[in-house]
Short mmCIF file of C-alpha atoms in Angstrom, two decimals:
data_model
loop_
_atom_site.label_atom_id
_atom_site.label_comp_id
_atom_site.label_asym_id
_atom_site.label_seq_id
_atom_site.Cartn_x
_atom_site.Cartn_y
_atom_site.Cartn_z
CA MET A 278 0.35 0.17 -0.21
CA PRO A 279 1.32 2.97 -0.99
CA LYS A 280 2.23 5.82 2.03
CA SER A 281 -0.24 8.36 1.08
CA ALA A 282 -2.94 5.66 0.79
CA ALA A 283 -1.40 4.91 4.62
CA SER A 284 -1.93 8.28 5.57
CA LYS A 285 -5.45 9.34 4.36
CA SER A 286 -6.44 5.81 6.25
CA LYS A 287 -5.22 6.89 9.58
CA GLN A 288 -6.54 10.42 9.21
CA SER A 289 -10.29 9.37 8.25
CA SER A 290 -10.14 6.84 11.25
CA PRO A 291 -12.39 8.10 13.89
CA PRO A 292 -11.30 9.48 17.48
CA PRO A 293 -12.01 6.59 20.77
CA PRO A 294 -14.89 7.21 22.16
CA PRO A 295 -14.97 9.05 25.98
CA PRO A 296 -14.56 7.55 28.92
CA SER A 297 -18.25 6.79 30.26
CA PRO A 298 -18.30 7.89 33.84
CA HIS A 299 -20.06 4.55 34.73
CA ASN A 300 -16.75 3.40 34.35
CA LYS A 301 -14.63 5.36 35.69
CA LYS A 302 -11.30 3.67 37.00
CA LYS A 303 -11.88 1.98 40.66
CA ALA A 304 -10.28 5.06 43.18
CA SER A 305 -7.84 3.41 45.09
CA GLY A 306 -7.15 4.65 48.94
CA THR A 307 -5.07 3.29 52.03
CA THR A 308 -5.78 -0.53 53.00
CA PHE A 309 -4.92 -2.67 56.07
CA SER A 310 -3.22 -6.00 56.93
CA LEU A 311 -2.49 -7.81 60.27
CA LEU A 312 -1.60 -11.11 60.85
CA ASP A 313 -4.16 -13.43 63.39
CA LYS A 314 -2.05 -16.38 64.97
CA SER A 315 -5.37 -17.73 66.29
CA LYS A 316 -6.53 -18.08 63.09
CA LYS A 317 -3.94 -19.26 61.31
CA ASN A 318 -2.40 -16.40 60.18
CA LEU A 319 -5.52 -15.23 58.18
CA ASP A 320 -5.27 -11.56 57.39
CA ILE A 321 -7.92 -9.86 59.75
CA LEU A 322 -8.19 -6.29 58.21
CA GLN A 323 -7.95 -8.57 53.78
CA GLY A 324 -10.64 -5.34 52.15
CA LEU A 325 -10.19 -3.00 54.89
CA VAL A 326 -10.10 0.56 52.25
CA LEU A 327 -9.72 4.17 54.12
CA HIS A 328 -11.14 6.78 51.26
CA LYS A 329 -10.38 10.57 52.22
CA GLU A 330 -12.28 13.46 51.03
CA VAL A 331 -14.51 11.97 49.26
CA ILE A 332 -17.06 14.63 48.92
CA SER A 333 -16.63 18.53 49.34
CA SER A 334 -17.39 20.63 52.84
CA GLN A 335 -20.60 22.04 50.85
CA PHE A 336 -22.45 18.46 50.25
CA GLU A 337 -21.09 17.87 54.26
CA ASN A 338 -22.86 20.69 55.26
CA GLU A 339 -25.96 19.73 53.08
CA LEU A 340 -25.37 16.09 54.57
CA ILE A 341 -25.95 17.43 57.89
CA SER A 342 -28.63 19.87 57.79
CA PHE A 343 -30.69 17.06 56.31
CA ILE A 344 -29.54 14.62 58.80
CA GLN A 345 -30.21 17.05 61.83
CA SER A 346 -33.44 18.28 60.77
CA GLN A 347 -34.97 15.03 60.56
CA CYS A 348 -33.60 13.71 63.59
CA THR A 349 -35.33 16.86 65.16
CA LYS A 350 -38.40 15.44 63.62
CA GLY A 351 -38.25 12.37 65.22
CA ARG A 352 -37.44 13.97 68.60
CA SER A 353 -40.51 15.58 68.25
CA GLY A 354 -42.85 12.98 66.89
CA GLN A 355 -43.25 13.64 63.75
CA LEU A 356 -40.69 11.32 61.89
CA LYS A 357 -41.93 7.48 63.20
CA LYS A 358 -40.65 4.76 63.92
CA PRO A 359 -38.40 2.20 62.38
CA THR A 360 -37.78 5.28 60.36
CA TYR A 361 -36.51 6.94 63.58
CA LEU A 362 -34.67 5.25 66.17
CA ARG A 363 -33.15 6.60 69.23
CA SER A 364 -31.33 4.64 71.81
CA ALA A 365 -33.34 4.72 75.66
CA GLY A 366 -34.03 1.94 78.55
CA ALA A 367 -31.07 0.02 81.03
CA ARG A 368 -29.53 -1.59 78.18
CA SER A 369 -28.33 2.08 76.50
CA GLN A 370 -25.94 2.40 79.61
CA GLY A 371 -26.82 6.13 78.95
CA ASN A 372 -25.93 5.94 75.09
CA GLN A 373 -28.05 8.29 73.56
CA ARG A 374 -27.39 7.71 69.79
CA GLU A 375 -30.03 8.12 67.03
CA ALA A 376 -30.86 6.38 64.17
CA LEU A 377 -32.76 7.14 60.82
CA GLN A 378 -33.49 4.17 58.46
CA TYR A 379 -34.09 4.32 54.44
CA GLY A 380 -34.47 1.84 51.93
CA GLY A 381 -34.29 -0.96 53.63
CA PHE A 382 -35.27 -1.58 58.09
CA PHE A 383 -32.66 -3.49 59.42
CA ASP A 384 -34.03 -5.05 62.69
CA PHE A 385 -31.51 -4.41 65.23
CA ASN A 386 -32.90 -6.15 68.03
CA LYS A 387 -32.67 -9.85 65.81
CA ALA A 388 -29.54 -8.30 64.17
CA ARG A 389 -31.01 -8.59 60.39
CA PRO A 390 -32.55 -7.77 57.81
CA GLY A 391 -36.62 -7.02 58.75
CA LYS A 392 -39.51 -6.67 56.82
CA ARG A 393 -39.64 -4.17 53.81
CA GLY A 394 -41.93 -1.46 52.95
CA LEU A 395 -41.50 -0.31 56.67
CA VAL A 396 -39.22 2.52 55.81
CA PRO A 397 -38.97 5.67 52.94
CA ASP A 398 -36.68 4.90 50.14
CA PHE A 399 -33.98 7.28 49.78
CA PRO A 400 -34.30 10.87 50.18
CA PRO A 401 -32.30 12.92 46.69
CA ILE A 402 -29.76 13.90 48.75
CA VAL A 403 -29.34 10.42 49.43
CA GLN A 404 -29.61 9.03 46.11
CA LYS A 405 -27.04 12.10 44.94
CA LEU A 406 -24.87 10.85 47.76
CA VAL A 407 -24.63 7.28 46.55
CA ASN A 408 -24.60 8.31 42.91
CA HIS A 409 -21.46 10.48 43.61
CA LEU A 410 -19.68 7.48 45.28
CA ILE A 411 -20.35 5.33 42.38
CA ASP A 412 -19.39 7.75 39.57
CA GLU A 413 -16.39 8.62 41.52
CA GLY A 414 -15.48 4.81 41.14
CA TYR A 415 -15.84 4.56 45.23
CA LEU A 416 -17.93 2.51 45.15
CA ASP A 417 -18.74 -0.83 42.61
CA LYS A 418 -21.96 -0.39 40.50
CA GLU A 419 -22.99 -4.04 40.95
CA VAL A 420 -23.23 -3.59 44.26
CA ARG A 421 -25.14 -0.58 44.38
CA PRO A 422 -26.45 0.54 48.17
CA ASP A 423 -30.07 0.08 48.24
CA SER A 424 -30.04 0.51 52.57
CA CYS A 425 -29.04 3.56 54.42
CA ILE A 426 -28.46 3.13 58.01
CA ILE A 427 -27.26 7.51 59.83
CA ASN A 428 -26.44 6.94 63.48
CA GLN A 429 -25.74 10.81 64.81
CA TYR A 430 -23.44 10.33 68.02
CA GLY A 431 -23.10 12.99 70.47
CA LYS A 432 -20.50 13.22 73.15
CA GLY A 433 -19.84 9.30 74.61
CA ASP A 434 -22.08 7.69 72.58
CA CYS A 435 -21.18 4.30 71.09
CA ILE A 436 -21.86 1.52 68.97
CA PRO A 437 -20.33 -1.96 70.23
CA PRO A 438 -18.89 -4.39 68.70
CA HIS A 439 -20.19 -6.54 66.03
CA VAL A 440 -20.28 -8.13 62.37
CA ASP A 441 -22.76 -6.74 60.37
CA HIS A 442 -25.26 -9.54 58.96
CA GLU A 443 -23.45 -11.94 56.28
CA SER A 444 -26.91 -11.30 53.82
CA TYR A 445 -25.62 -8.39 53.51
CA TYR A 446 -23.28 -7.49 50.26
CA ARG A 447 -19.77 -7.16 50.54
CA PRO A 448 -18.19 -3.96 50.73
CA ILE A 449 -20.17 -1.88 53.00
CA SER A 450 -19.51 1.72 53.25
CA THR A 451 -19.23 4.11 55.92
CA LEU A 452 -19.20 7.47 55.09
CA SER A 453 -17.99 9.96 58.36
CA LEU A 454 -19.44 13.51 58.61
CA LEU A 455 -18.97 16.10 61.27
CA GLY A 456 -16.17 15.05 64.11
CA GLU A 457 -13.57 12.65 64.02
CA GLU A 458 -13.11 9.39 65.03
CA PRO A 459 -11.28 6.16 65.64
CA MET A 460 -12.99 2.66 64.34
CA LEU A 461 -12.47 -0.14 65.88
CA VAL A 462 -11.51 -3.33 63.94
CA GLY A 463 -10.56 -6.64 64.77
CA THR A 464 -11.00 -9.94 65.89
CA LYS A 465 -11.19 -9.63 70.20
CA PHE A 466 -11.94 -6.63 71.89
CA GLN A 467 -11.29 -6.23 75.54
CA THR A 468 -14.62 -3.92 77.83
CA VAL A 469 -12.16 -0.96 79.08
CA LYS A 470 -16.01 0.24 80.43
CA SER A 471 -19.40 1.12 79.62
CA CYS A 472 -19.24 1.61 75.62
CA THR A 473 -15.59 1.87 76.10
CA TRP A 474 -13.74 -0.77 74.21
CA LYS A 475 -10.22 -1.62 73.17
CA PRO A 476 -8.93 -4.17 70.52
CA THR A 477 -6.66 -7.06 71.82
CA VAL A 478 -6.45 -8.34 68.72
CA GLY A 479 -6.90 -5.50 65.70
CA THR A 480 -6.47 -1.68 64.96
CA SER A 481 -7.59 1.35 65.58
CA VAL A 482 -8.53 3.22 62.22
CA THR A 483 -9.00 7.23 62.70
CA LEU A 484 -11.94 8.53 60.23
CA PRO A 485 -10.78 12.00 59.06
CA ARG A 486 -15.00 13.83 58.30
CA ARG A 487 -15.53 13.75 54.45
CA SER A 488 -13.91 9.97 54.57
CA LEU A 489 -15.39 6.54 53.38
CA LEU A 490 -14.14 3.38 54.66
CA LEU A 491 -15.15 0.12 52.94
CA LEU A 492 -15.77 -3.26 54.62
CA GLY A 493 -15.16 -5.98 52.86
CA GLY A 494 -13.56 -9.48 52.76
CA ASN A 495 -12.15 -10.51 55.75
CA SER A 496 -12.60 -7.20 57.43
CA GLY A 497 -16.31 -7.42 56.82
CA ASN A 498 -16.93 -11.03 57.06
CA VAL A 499 -14.47 -12.01 60.14
CA SER A 500 -13.59 -8.72 62.43
CA LYS A 501 -15.75 -7.10 64.37
CA HIS A 502 -15.85 -3.56 63.88
CA CYS A 503 -17.20 -0.79 66.52
CA ILE A 504 -17.14 2.68 67.54
CA SER A 505 -16.20 3.88 71.31
CA SER A 506 -17.35 6.34 73.31
CA CYS A 507 -16.83 10.00 71.02
CA ARG A 508 -14.96 12.78 72.26
CA GLY A 509 -17.31 15.35 70.53
CA GLU A 510 -20.66 15.09 67.80
CA ARG A 511 -19.94 13.07 64.65
CA ILE A 512 -22.35 11.21 61.37
CA SER A 513 -21.69 7.99 60.24
CA ILE A 514 -23.96 7.53 57.02
CA THR A 515 -23.90 3.59 56.51
CA LEU A 516 -24.82 1.83 52.79
CA ARG A 517 -25.55 -1.63 52.33
CA LYS A 518 -27.24 -3.59 49.59
CA GLN A 519 -29.73 -5.95 51.14
CA PRO A 520 -30.83 -9.28 50.25
CA GLY A 521 -33.50 -9.48 47.39
CA PRO A 522 -37.01 -9.54 48.39
CA ASP A 523 -37.08 -14.06 48.23
CA TRP A 524 -34.60 -13.81 51.65
CA ARG A 525 -35.23 -15.62 54.52
CA PRO A 526 -33.76 -15.81 57.73
CA SER A 527 -31.94 -19.76 58.05
CA LEU A 528 -33.74 -21.70 60.91
CA ASP A 529 -30.99 -22.13 62.78
CA GLU A 530 -30.64 -18.42 62.59
CA LEU A 531 -35.26 -18.82 63.84
CA ALA A 532 -33.80 -21.28 66.35
CA LYS A 533 -31.62 -19.00 68.22
CA SER A 534 -33.71 -16.07 68.58
CA GLY A 535 -34.66 -15.31 71.85
CA GLY A 536 -31.36 -15.02 74.22
CA GLY A 537 -30.24 -18.07 72.15
CA LYS A 538 -32.77 -20.90 73.65
CA LYS A 539 -34.05 -23.75 71.46
CA ARG A 540 -37.87 -21.96 72.25
CA LYS A 541 -39.15 -23.30 68.50
CA ARG A 542 -39.40 -27.15 66.88
CA ASP A 543 -38.72 -26.55 62.94
CA ALA A 544 -41.83 -26.99 62.36
CA ALA A 545 -42.73 -23.34 63.86
CA ALA A 546 -39.14 -22.30 62.50
CA THR A 547 -40.30 -23.67 58.67
CA SER A 548 -43.73 -21.51 59.04
CA THR A 549 -42.00 -18.70 60.70
CA ALA A 550 -39.60 -18.59 57.62
CA ASN A 551 -42.39 -18.69 55.07
CA ASP A 552 -44.47 -16.61 55.97
CA TYR A 553 -41.53 -14.17 57.58
CA ASN A 554 -41.92 -11.22 54.96
CA ASN A 555 -45.81 -11.85 54.07
CA ASP A 556 -48.41 -8.77 55.05
CA ASP A 557 -50.79 -9.19 58.14
CA ASP A 558 -54.20 -10.54 57.40
CA GLY A 559 -54.87 -10.72 61.41
CA GLY A 560 -54.93 -15.10 61.12
CA GLY A 561 -57.90 -14.80 57.93
CA GLY A 562 -55.84 -15.12 54.78
CA ASP A 563 -54.66 -18.06 52.68
CA GLY A 564 -51.64 -19.87 54.39
CA ALA A 565 -52.09 -17.87 57.27
CA LYS A 566 -50.68 -19.12 60.57
CA LYS A 567 -51.75 -19.84 64.23
CA LYS A 568 -48.04 -18.42 66.39
CA LYS A 569 -47.89 -20.31 69.94
CA LYS A 570 -48.34 -18.48 72.88
CA ALA A 571 -45.49 -17.56 74.87
CA LEU A 572 -45.22 -18.68 78.32
CA SER A 573 -45.68 -16.34 80.93
CA GLY A 574 -42.56 -16.12 83.42
CA SER A 575 -45.70 -18.27 86.00
CA ALA A 576 -46.19 -20.63 84.14
CA LYS A 577 -42.10 -21.14 82.80
CA ARG A 578 -42.11 -21.66 87.37
CA ARG A 579 -44.82 -24.40 87.59
CA LYS A 580 -42.74 -25.97 83.92
CA LYS A 581 -40.21 -26.18 85.51
CA MET A 582 -40.79 -27.47 88.89
CA MET A 583 -43.10 -30.16 87.04
CA LYS A 584 -39.65 -31.81 85.63
CA LEU A 585 -38.37 -31.21 88.87
CA LYS A 586 -40.93 -33.87 90.34
CA GLY A 587 -40.95 -35.55 87.68
CA ILE A 588 -44.71 -34.33 85.44
CA THR A 589 -43.95 -35.04 81.87
CA THR A 590 -45.19 -32.24 79.72
CA THR A 591 -44.42 -33.22 76.75
CA LEU A 592 -47.35 -33.37 74.26
CA PRO A 593 -47.05 -35.64 70.91
CA GLU A 594 -46.19 -34.26 67.91
CA SER A 595 -48.08 -32.83 65.50
CA GLY A 596 -49.20 -35.86 63.67
CA GLN A 597 -48.77 -38.17 65.97
CA GLY A 598 -51.39 -38.02 68.06
CA ASP A 599 -55.04 -36.26 67.93
CA ALA A 600 -57.42 -34.50 70.45
CA SER A 601 -58.62 -36.96 72.41
CA VAL A 602 -54.74 -38.69 73.37
CA ARG A 603 -53.37 -34.52 74.36
CA GLN A 604 -56.55 -34.79 76.31
CA GLN A 605 -55.83 -38.03 78.26
CA GLN A 606 -52.02 -36.90 78.39
CA GLN A 607 -53.67 -33.75 80.42
CA GLN A 608 -55.70 -35.29 82.82
CA GLN A 609 -52.94 -38.00 83.76
CA GLN A 610 -50.63 -34.65 84.08
CA HIS A 611 -53.72 -33.13 86.58
CA GLN A 612 -53.74 -36.49 88.71
CA GLN A 613 -49.97 -36.22 89.04
CA GLN A 614 -50.11 -32.65 90.03
CA MET A 615 -53.59 -33.86 92.57
CA THR A 616 -52.02 -37.15 93.59
CA GLN A 617 -48.41 -35.45 95.06
CA SER A 618 -50.13 -32.14 96.43
CA GLN A 619 -52.34 -34.30 98.52
CA SER A 620 -49.65 -36.47 99.62
CA SER A 621 -47.10 -33.71 100.55
CA SER A 622 -50.76 -31.90 102.41
CA ASN A 623 -51.16 -35.59 103.94
CA GLY A 624 -47.91 -35.70 105.38
CA GLU A 625 -48.00 -31.99 106.73
CA LYS A 626 -50.87 -32.83 108.58
CA THR A 627 -49.51 -35.71 110.16
CA SER A 628 -46.31 -33.43 111.08
CA THR A 629 -48.51 -30.87 112.64
CA LYS A 630 -50.05 -33.18 114.57
CA LYS A 631 -47.23 -34.81 116.17
CA ARG A 632 -45.84 -31.33 116.86
CA SER A 633 -49.31 -30.99 118.80
CA SER A 634 -49.07 -33.66 120.69
CA ASP A 635 -45.54 -33.46 121.94
CA THR A 636 -46.29 -29.81 123.32
CA GLN A 637 -49.43 -31.01 124.62
CA ALA A 638 -48.17 -33.93 126.61
CA LYS A 639 -45.29 -31.39 128.55
CA ARG A 640 -48.33 -29.10 129.60
CA ASN A 641 -49.73 -31.52 130.81
CA ALA A 642 -46.73 -32.55 132.47
CA ARG A 643 -45.74 -29.32 133.74
CA ARG A 644 -49.30 -28.96 135.22
CA LEU A 645 -49.03 -32.82 137.07
CA GLU A 646 -45.65 -30.92 138.58
CA ARG A 647 -47.13 -28.04 139.96
CA LYS A 648 -50.13 -29.98 141.48
CA GLN A 649 -47.31 -32.61 143.20
CA LYS A 650 -45.29 -29.18 144.64
CA GLN A 651 -49.07 -27.71 146.16
CA ALA A 652 -49.81 -30.50 147.57
CA THR A 653 -46.67 -31.37 149.37
CA ALA A 654 -46.80 -27.89 150.51
CA ASN A 655 -49.68 -28.20 152.09
CA THR A 656 -49.03 -31.19 153.82
CA LYS A 657 -46.24 -29.55 155.38
#
């Protein structure tokens, strides 16, 4: 090919297309590493990344203004639960941390995703934040967050060591606003005092204002993280991608609820898992399940005493007996209780009679002795 033809062909080729903002190169940040000997030298900080100055100070002020106005509405009752929550009661130990939830409800009592539709969608300013973090390459668009928890800390407030529920996609991101506080990340912690911890196997990562911390890999799945007693005011925005609408908690997780005691049988757990995300129709809809009523404290004590006395309380499993068999067992239990109560009352009566007869005998002996003394004195 002649040179002139080659040069013409080269000049006529179109310029390469400009890079799409959604295909922007992933931003790099500060990474961390720490080997845990108790876990076969596992790097427990793998996946922990800190990005600084991810938003402008102007955008930070806009976010702070929005969050504080929402918390003010929550305190006055204009914003209802569970969109607005505040730590209170004996369990909080003086912690007054406030929380706002958008996109997906997180059940703090059970530490797992809750029912859908209980909290509003992302407000425009949170949607703007998510778009910005994805466009700038801090977050992956394939793991776009759809659940947001905003925590507003006061002086002395904290959040204890924990691992985010495994159903949330990794990494989990936290944006720090208003104040600078350290986040403790590790596998073992020592409690210094109420609301204060220090990592015995882990590290402390200072979170400057407008910084974004990513908890992925081992740092998000193996290590725990916490915020010790804050030195001043701080706001954090935690962004997560929640599991799909068909997600249900596992049977083991349902069995562990309620203080770690297995209070439900597998059949009841399966029923709860199937109905976990269904709307409450008052028990009149198709497939409505009648939940077993929890025992009161006095009923639990009676049940424990009956077990100690050898009275069986186990009823036949579903499908292994009918109502008549169940009623017969209940009658047998009642007869056993009556027999034991009668025997105990008879024993008490016998011991009481014995004590009264002994007392009367002593009284008669004393009377006889007095009469003998009186007779002797009269004789003299």
